[in-house]
Amino acid sequence: MKRRKLLQYAGLLTAASLIPIGMNGWAFRSVAQTNNPKRLIVIFLRGGVDGLNVVVPHQEADYYEARPSIALPKPGEKDGVLDLDGQFGLNPALKDIMPLWKQGSLAFVHACGSPDFTRSHFDAQDYMETGTPGVKKTQDGWMNRLLAVLPQGEITQAINLGDTPPRILMGKMPVTQLATGKKGTVPLPLDQPQINEAFDRLYSGNDPVSLAYQEGDQARQILLADLTSEMKEANKGDPLPDNFASDARRLAKLMVGDARTQLGFIGLGGWDSHVNENALLTRLLLPLGEGLAALAQELGPLYSDTVIMVISEFGRTVGENGNNGTDHGHGNVMWVLGGGIRGTQVYGAWPGLAESQLYESRDLAITTDFRDAIAPVLTQHLQISPAQLSQVFPGYTFQTSPNFLG
Amino acid sequence: MKLKIKHWLSLVLIGVIFWLGLLSLRPATSLAEETEVLHVINRLSFGPRPGDIEMVKSQGIDAYIQAQLAPDSIPELPQLTQELSKWEALQLTPVELFTKYGPLEKKNGQEPSLEAQKKQQQEMTRIRQEAVNARLWRAIASGRQLQEVMVDFWFNHFNVALFKGPQTQLWMGNYEEQIRKHSLGNFRELLGATAHHPSMLFYLDNWRNTAPDSPGAKGQFQGLNENYARELMELHTLGVDGGYTQEDVIELARILTGWGIAPRGGKGDGKSGFYFDEQRHDFGDKVFLGTTIQASGMAEVEQALDILAAHPHTAHFISYKLAQYFVADEPPASLVDALAQSFQDTNGDIRAVMETLFTSQEFSDPQYYNNKFKTPYQYVISVMRVSDTKQPKLARLNGILIQMGMPTYGCITPDGYKNTQAAWLNPDAMLRRLSFGTAIANGSWDKRQPLDPAQLSKTLGNKFSGETKQVIETSPPNLQAGLLLGTKEMMYR
């Protein structure tokens, strides 16, 4: 019975779907085939990842001087960084993404970030998600505004993997929300055919609440179909692993399976490394690297149409603190992956780490505004117009962008 | 957190008996339509509990409204009062809270031990959760329902975000107590309470606001910060179209220089956490909204607040928001005008304005019945009330609100959570509401007996359309309670 219904929904989705009209309702609209298969996935490392210990400037004496206890050794030394280009090296916990670097689909933009001076996680995350540093009143997120300007006539959707709707996806466009890890596979009462059928009858009308229900129900059916196949693959129905790689695979599958989903977002917490930083980074970077590799793999051919950006609200102090950690800083490194990326390169002007070169004498300076790094992904990759770009990042005068898209 | 609520039933009984006592003193409106009774309950409370409809029917709508407008006349549940009196988040002063549980300072140049830091984090978390739990529990269980509804309204009007910093986490309970105290009082006093509260001054950065050439301008105090000055006009009083200019923002920011905080006491009164630093104040004269304000330090701020509270734009802006919250997403202009008139006539007596609202023709107009889409908070609380949940699992309840995008005290932007349908109706929200409602109905959410659909239906009164009734009646009996909690009618208030 459920299976029949699934097929029915699958049919429905290819023939027609729901798009939001204004802010108040939804309406059916027939869909031609999507002719823009381009995708964007943003991964937000909450807490301020220490970019200097992720993409390490291993030729800088100042780096080793400022971090006597926590600097990562040079390439070739014990536990040394994996050399990228002779100047920078990758934290060895990210070994799983080295093949992507070598194959040319991974790049970094160093000394990148938000120009606002704040060192508050709260404000800095907010600014990077609303896309309007310094403006506290912006209510919607830049990915939601992006969703609104993606080419009309196509059904585009964004999906968030996480428990809380993030600010970056808040706004007038509806966004699908999926729980991470095992929680994402927990059946809802609504999945029981009898209950589902009863609510289908209760919400069979054309009023806004019924339409919202119908839309949500359809998204759930797609997810259920995916979960069913995922469970089959898992050994003897063992619970799914509760980790980022498994979440990343699920996101990739949804994007491959549902042409409507053009934008994806995952927030990962825990990067606030005030204490024993290197142990913390190893613990968190290993699964992140594994997950990114899994994401690339699972996307398959779609990887060439996908850009994955890894961002974080700010970098950390150049100097280490008294607890083998670092404190809130300024400039950071942005990661960019995807089949269309001109990889194997660290972009961005390197400001140096001598005290006089630092932001407020303590942090990595910013030479690339995060909006300038995101801009080419929106204009060249997702092909929005300059006017639309200004809607996504209002009030910003764009500077030169790193040309990682060629 | 586990709350042992023993004898809850007997408390409810005591409450009912009290009400029965009251009603004998007041004339009952014998012909009150059930729909009208339900409308009044839906707007003055977070929804009916079992017996509420009968109670208001026999008491009479007017008497119910008058009682709710005078919350002190309603005895609070002893269990609630007793339990909350033990919670430090609500009992300690901001300075006590920060001194006891705030971030640890270096001692003799030594960083505090990791163990001590961990302990501090745990205590801060406890304080934060106490505030959240108190808010939710009161909304569910307090007999002073209108007061709790007003707290919801005013808190969002004077929003402060929990996670701005340790300060806001520790002071949230105290801040909300101030709002509750004035929620049906005088607007100028409410405004003053928020303006003096260190939570607001921290959240909107005024604690940094410093006259650039003042003797105190150094370190983290480096010049004007307009943030609070702007929101004070745009969000708290005049409204965005309130006729002020950027010049007024700067002048108000100058007036507010030095208006700051002292979290660890030492300065100020040593309790409230508020501290006015003369060393950082701009002692030049200012022209604010056309009025010259003589340099005098703290009194300048009081004068500016007087001007703002008495301004006709403020009366109109607050009235619009109240009418939107209590009547319709797009409220009738006639009602907004009447409320603004009442606001001005009474110098911002909130209770009087609310009385004008509840006795207005517009409020009783059936076209506005059950037309306000519940926010996640209102939905979740109404489900807990209608299901007569004896021991609400408050932390889990906040978890549900987090999933629904409305964590308690979690609105990051200063404009607070919206209460319109456009803000909250979306596909994901519907699935989450129905899943929650179903889990409550079948008892799986809090491990109790499945709810009785007949009882639920009785509690909710006659608010269901013929179609809805038909679907429910023709569904298997074990699904009916879940369907009732998931009806369209239940999504609205």
PDB file of C-alpha atoms in Angstrom, chain A residues 23-24 26 117 120 122-123 126 136-139 162-165 167 170 174-179 183 188-190 192 194-195 198-199 201-203 205 207-213 215-217 219-220 275-276 321-323, chain B residues 111 114 117 161 163-164 203 205 227 230-231 234-235 373 402-405 407 412-415 418 421-422 425-428 430-432 434-435 438-439 442 468 470-472 474-476 478-479 482-483 486-488 491-492:
ATOM      1  CA  MET A  23       4.771  34.339   0.898  1.00  0.00           C
ATOM      2  CA  ASN A  24       1.364  32.983   1.624  1.00  0.00           C
ATOM      3  CA  TRP A  26       1.578  27.357  -2.859  1.00  0.00           C
ATOM      4  CA  PHE A 117      35.444  43.432  13.396  1.00  0.00           C
ATOM      5  CA  SER A 120      31.459  37.164  18.760  1.00  0.00           C
ATOM      6  CA  PHE A 122      26.861  34.968  17.554  1.00  0.00           C
ATOM      7  CA  ASP A 123      27.299  38.128  15.508  1.00  0.00           C
ATOM      8  CA  ASP A 126      24.769  35.874  11.796  1.00  0.00           C
ATOM      9  CA  LYS A 136      21.923  43.192  12.383  1.00  0.00           C
ATOM     10  CA  LYS A 137      18.412  43.572  11.135  1.00  0.00           C
ATOM     11  CA  THR A 138      18.605  41.438   8.033  1.00  0.00           C
ATOM     12  CA  GLN A 139      16.122  38.664   8.641  1.00  0.00           C
ATOM     13  CA  GLY A 162      20.273  19.510  10.678  1.00  0.00           C
ATOM     14  CA  ASP A 163      17.894  19.968  13.569  1.00  0.00           C
ATOM     15  CA  THR A 164      17.423  23.707  13.454  1.00  0.00           C
ATOM     16  CA  PRO A 165      16.546  25.782  10.438  1.00  0.00           C
ATOM     17  CA  ARG A 167      19.619  31.608   9.419  1.00  0.00           C
ATOM     18  CA  MET A 170      15.625  31.510   6.466  1.00  0.00           C
ATOM     19  CA  PRO A 174      10.323  27.125   1.679  1.00  0.00           C
ATOM     20  CA  VAL A 175      13.205  24.886   2.616  1.00  0.00           C
ATOM     21  CA  THR A 176      13.230  21.176   3.297  1.00  0.00           C
ATOM     22  CA  GLN A 177      14.616  20.128   6.600  1.00  0.00           C
ATOM     23  CA  LEU A 178      16.150  16.748   7.427  1.00  0.00           C
ATOM     24  CA  ALA A 179      17.429  15.509  10.713  1.00  0.00           C
ATOM     25  CA  LYS A 183      17.468  10.752  13.866  1.00  0.00           C
ATOM     26  CA  LEU A 188       7.545   9.556  12.161  1.00  0.00           C
ATOM     27  CA  PRO A 189       4.048   8.640  13.280  1.00  0.00           C
ATOM     28  CA  LEU A 190       3.038  10.181   9.981  1.00  0.00           C
ATOM     29  CA  GLN A 192       2.342   4.849   9.167  1.00  0.00           C
ATOM     30  CA  GLN A 194      -3.108   4.470   8.210  1.00  0.00           C
ATOM     31  CA  ILE A 195      -2.206   7.780   9.850  1.00  0.00           C
ATOM     32  CA  ALA A 198      -6.139   9.949   7.411  1.00  0.00           C
ATOM     33  CA  PHE A 199      -4.173  13.200   7.254  1.00  0.00           C
ATOM     34  CA  ARG A 201      -8.022  13.135   3.740  1.00  0.00           C
ATOM     35  CA  LEU A 202      -7.961  15.881   6.359  1.00  0.00           C
ATOM     36  CA  TYR A 203      -5.755  18.030   4.163  1.00  0.00           C
ATOM     37  CA  GLY A 205      -8.224  20.952   0.101  1.00  0.00           C
ATOM     38  CA  ASP A 207      -6.356  26.209   1.343  1.00  0.00           C
ATOM     39  CA  PRO A 208      -2.847  27.325   2.368  1.00  0.00           C
ATOM     40  CA  VAL A 209      -2.564  24.863   5.258  1.00  0.00           C
ATOM     41  CA  SER A 210      -3.610  21.916   3.111  1.00  0.00           C
ATOM     42  CA  LEU A 211      -1.208  22.915   0.350  1.00  0.00           C
ATOM     43  CA  ALA A 212       1.638  23.220   2.832  1.00  0.00           C
ATOM     44  CA  TYR A 213       0.792  19.763   4.169  1.00  0.00           C
ATOM     45  CA  GLU A 215       4.058  19.755  -0.196  1.00  0.00           C
ATOM     46  CA  GLY A 216       5.630  18.529   3.031  1.00  0.00           C
ATOM     47  CA  ASP A 217       4.147  15.075   2.588  1.00  0.00           C
ATOM     48  CA  ALA A 219       9.071  15.724   0.292  1.00  0.00           C
ATOM     49  CA  ARG A 220       8.777  13.148   3.051  1.00  0.00           C
ATOM     50  CA  VAL A 275      41.746  24.228  24.538  1.00  0.00           C
ATOM     51  CA  ASN A 276      43.936  21.394  23.205  1.00  0.00           C
ATOM     52  CA  ASN A 321      46.942  30.801  24.168  1.00  0.00           C
ATOM     53  CA  GLY A 322      47.846  29.281  27.515  1.00  0.00           C
ATOM     54  CA  ASN A 323      45.744  26.152  26.965  1.00  0.00           C
TER      55      ASN A 323
ATOM     56  CA  GLU B 111      44.080  30.919  33.669  1.00  0.00           C
ATOM     57  CA  LEU B 114      39.816  23.413  32.924  1.00  0.00           C
ATOM     58  CA  GLN B 117      35.750  26.234  33.486  1.00  0.00           C
ATOM     59  CA  ALA B 161      18.648  36.711  22.151  1.00  0.00           C
ATOM     60  CA  PHE B 163      23.034  33.135  22.999  1.00  0.00           C
ATOM     61  CA  LYS B 164      24.479  36.591  22.453  1.00  0.00           C
ATOM     62  CA  TYR B 203      22.352  42.551  23.541  1.00  0.00           C
ATOM     63  CA  ASP B 205      25.679  46.841  22.405  1.00  0.00           C
ATOM     64  CA  ASN B 227      22.676  50.066  17.680  1.00  0.00           C
ATOM     65  CA  ARG B 230      18.231  53.030  16.518  1.00  0.00           C
ATOM     66  CA  GLU B 231      16.240  50.003  17.736  1.00  0.00           C
ATOM     67  CA  GLU B 234      12.528  51.739  15.215  1.00  0.00           C
ATOM     68  CA  LEU B 235      11.434  48.657  17.150  1.00  0.00           C
ATOM     69  CA  PHE B 373      -2.242  30.938  12.565  1.00  0.00           C
ATOM     70  CA  ILE B 402      14.052  24.223  18.276  1.00  0.00           C
ATOM     71  CA  GLN B 403      13.098  21.811  15.501  1.00  0.00           C
ATOM     72  CA  MET B 404      10.214  24.044  14.577  1.00  0.00           C
ATOM     73  CA  GLY B 405      12.574  26.998  14.235  1.00  0.00           C
ATOM     74  CA  PRO B 407      13.672  28.047  20.230  1.00  0.00           C
ATOM     75  CA  ILE B 412      18.561  36.384  16.870  1.00  0.00           C
ATOM     76  CA  THR B 413      17.312  39.617  15.345  1.00  0.00           C
ATOM     77  CA  PRO B 414      16.062  42.394  17.633  1.00  0.00           C
ATOM     78  CA  ASP B 415      12.605  42.505  16.058  1.00  0.00           C
ATOM     79  CA  LYS B 418       6.676  37.288  14.138  1.00  0.00           C
ATOM     80  CA  GLN B 421       0.793  33.107   9.114  1.00  0.00           C
ATOM     81  CA  ALA B 422       3.255  34.215   6.449  1.00  0.00           C
ATOM     82  CA  LEU B 425       3.195  28.298   7.663  1.00  0.00           C
ATOM     83  CA  ASN B 426       5.425  26.065   5.571  1.00  0.00           C
ATOM     84  CA  PRO B 427       5.532  22.390   4.537  1.00  0.00           C
ATOM     85  CA  ASP B 428       8.146  21.318   7.053  1.00  0.00           C
ATOM     86  CA  MET B 430       3.106  21.137   9.065  1.00  0.00           C
ATOM     87  CA  LEU B 431       4.789  17.730   9.205  1.00  0.00           C
ATOM     88  CA  ARG B 432       6.436  18.598  12.494  1.00  0.00           C
ATOM     89  CA  LEU B 434       1.273  16.733  12.961  1.00  0.00           C
ATOM     90  CA  SER B 435       4.017  14.406  14.182  1.00  0.00           C
ATOM     91  CA  THR B 438       0.088  12.504  16.986  1.00  0.00           C
ATOM     92  CA  ALA B 439       2.807  11.535  19.447  1.00  0.00           C
ATOM     93  CA  ASN B 442      -1.126   8.297  21.310  1.00  0.00           C
ATOM     94  CA  THR B 468     -13.198  17.953   9.433  1.00  0.00           C
ATOM     95  CA  GLN B 470     -16.634  13.852   8.826  1.00  0.00           C
ATOM     96  CA  VAL B 471     -13.005  12.814   8.264  1.00  0.00           C
ATOM     97  CA  ILE B 472     -12.449  12.300  11.975  1.00  0.00           C
ATOM     98  CA  THR B 474     -14.928   8.017   9.657  1.00  0.00           C
ATOM     99  CA  SER B 475     -11.352   7.357  10.807  1.00  0.00           C
ATOM    100  CA  PRO B 476     -10.363   4.474  13.078  1.00  0.00           C
ATOM    101  CA  ASN B 478      -7.362   5.022  17.718  1.00  0.00           C
ATOM    102  CA  LEU B 479      -6.414   7.779  15.262  1.00  0.00           C
ATOM    103  CA  GLY B 482      -4.195  12.584  16.841  1.00  0.00           C
ATOM    104  CA  LEU B 483      -6.334  13.902  14.034  1.00  0.00           C
ATOM    105  CA  GLY B 486      -3.667  17.950  13.873  1.00  0.00           C
ATOM    106  CA  THR B 487      -6.740  19.608  12.436  1.00  0.00           C
ATOM    107  CA  LYS B 488      -6.596  22.849  10.547  1.00  0.00           C
ATOM    108  CA  MET B 491      -3.503  25.252  13.817  1.00  0.00           C
ATOM    109  CA  TYR B 492      -5.374  28.494  14.334  1.00  0.00           C
TER     110      TYR B 492
END
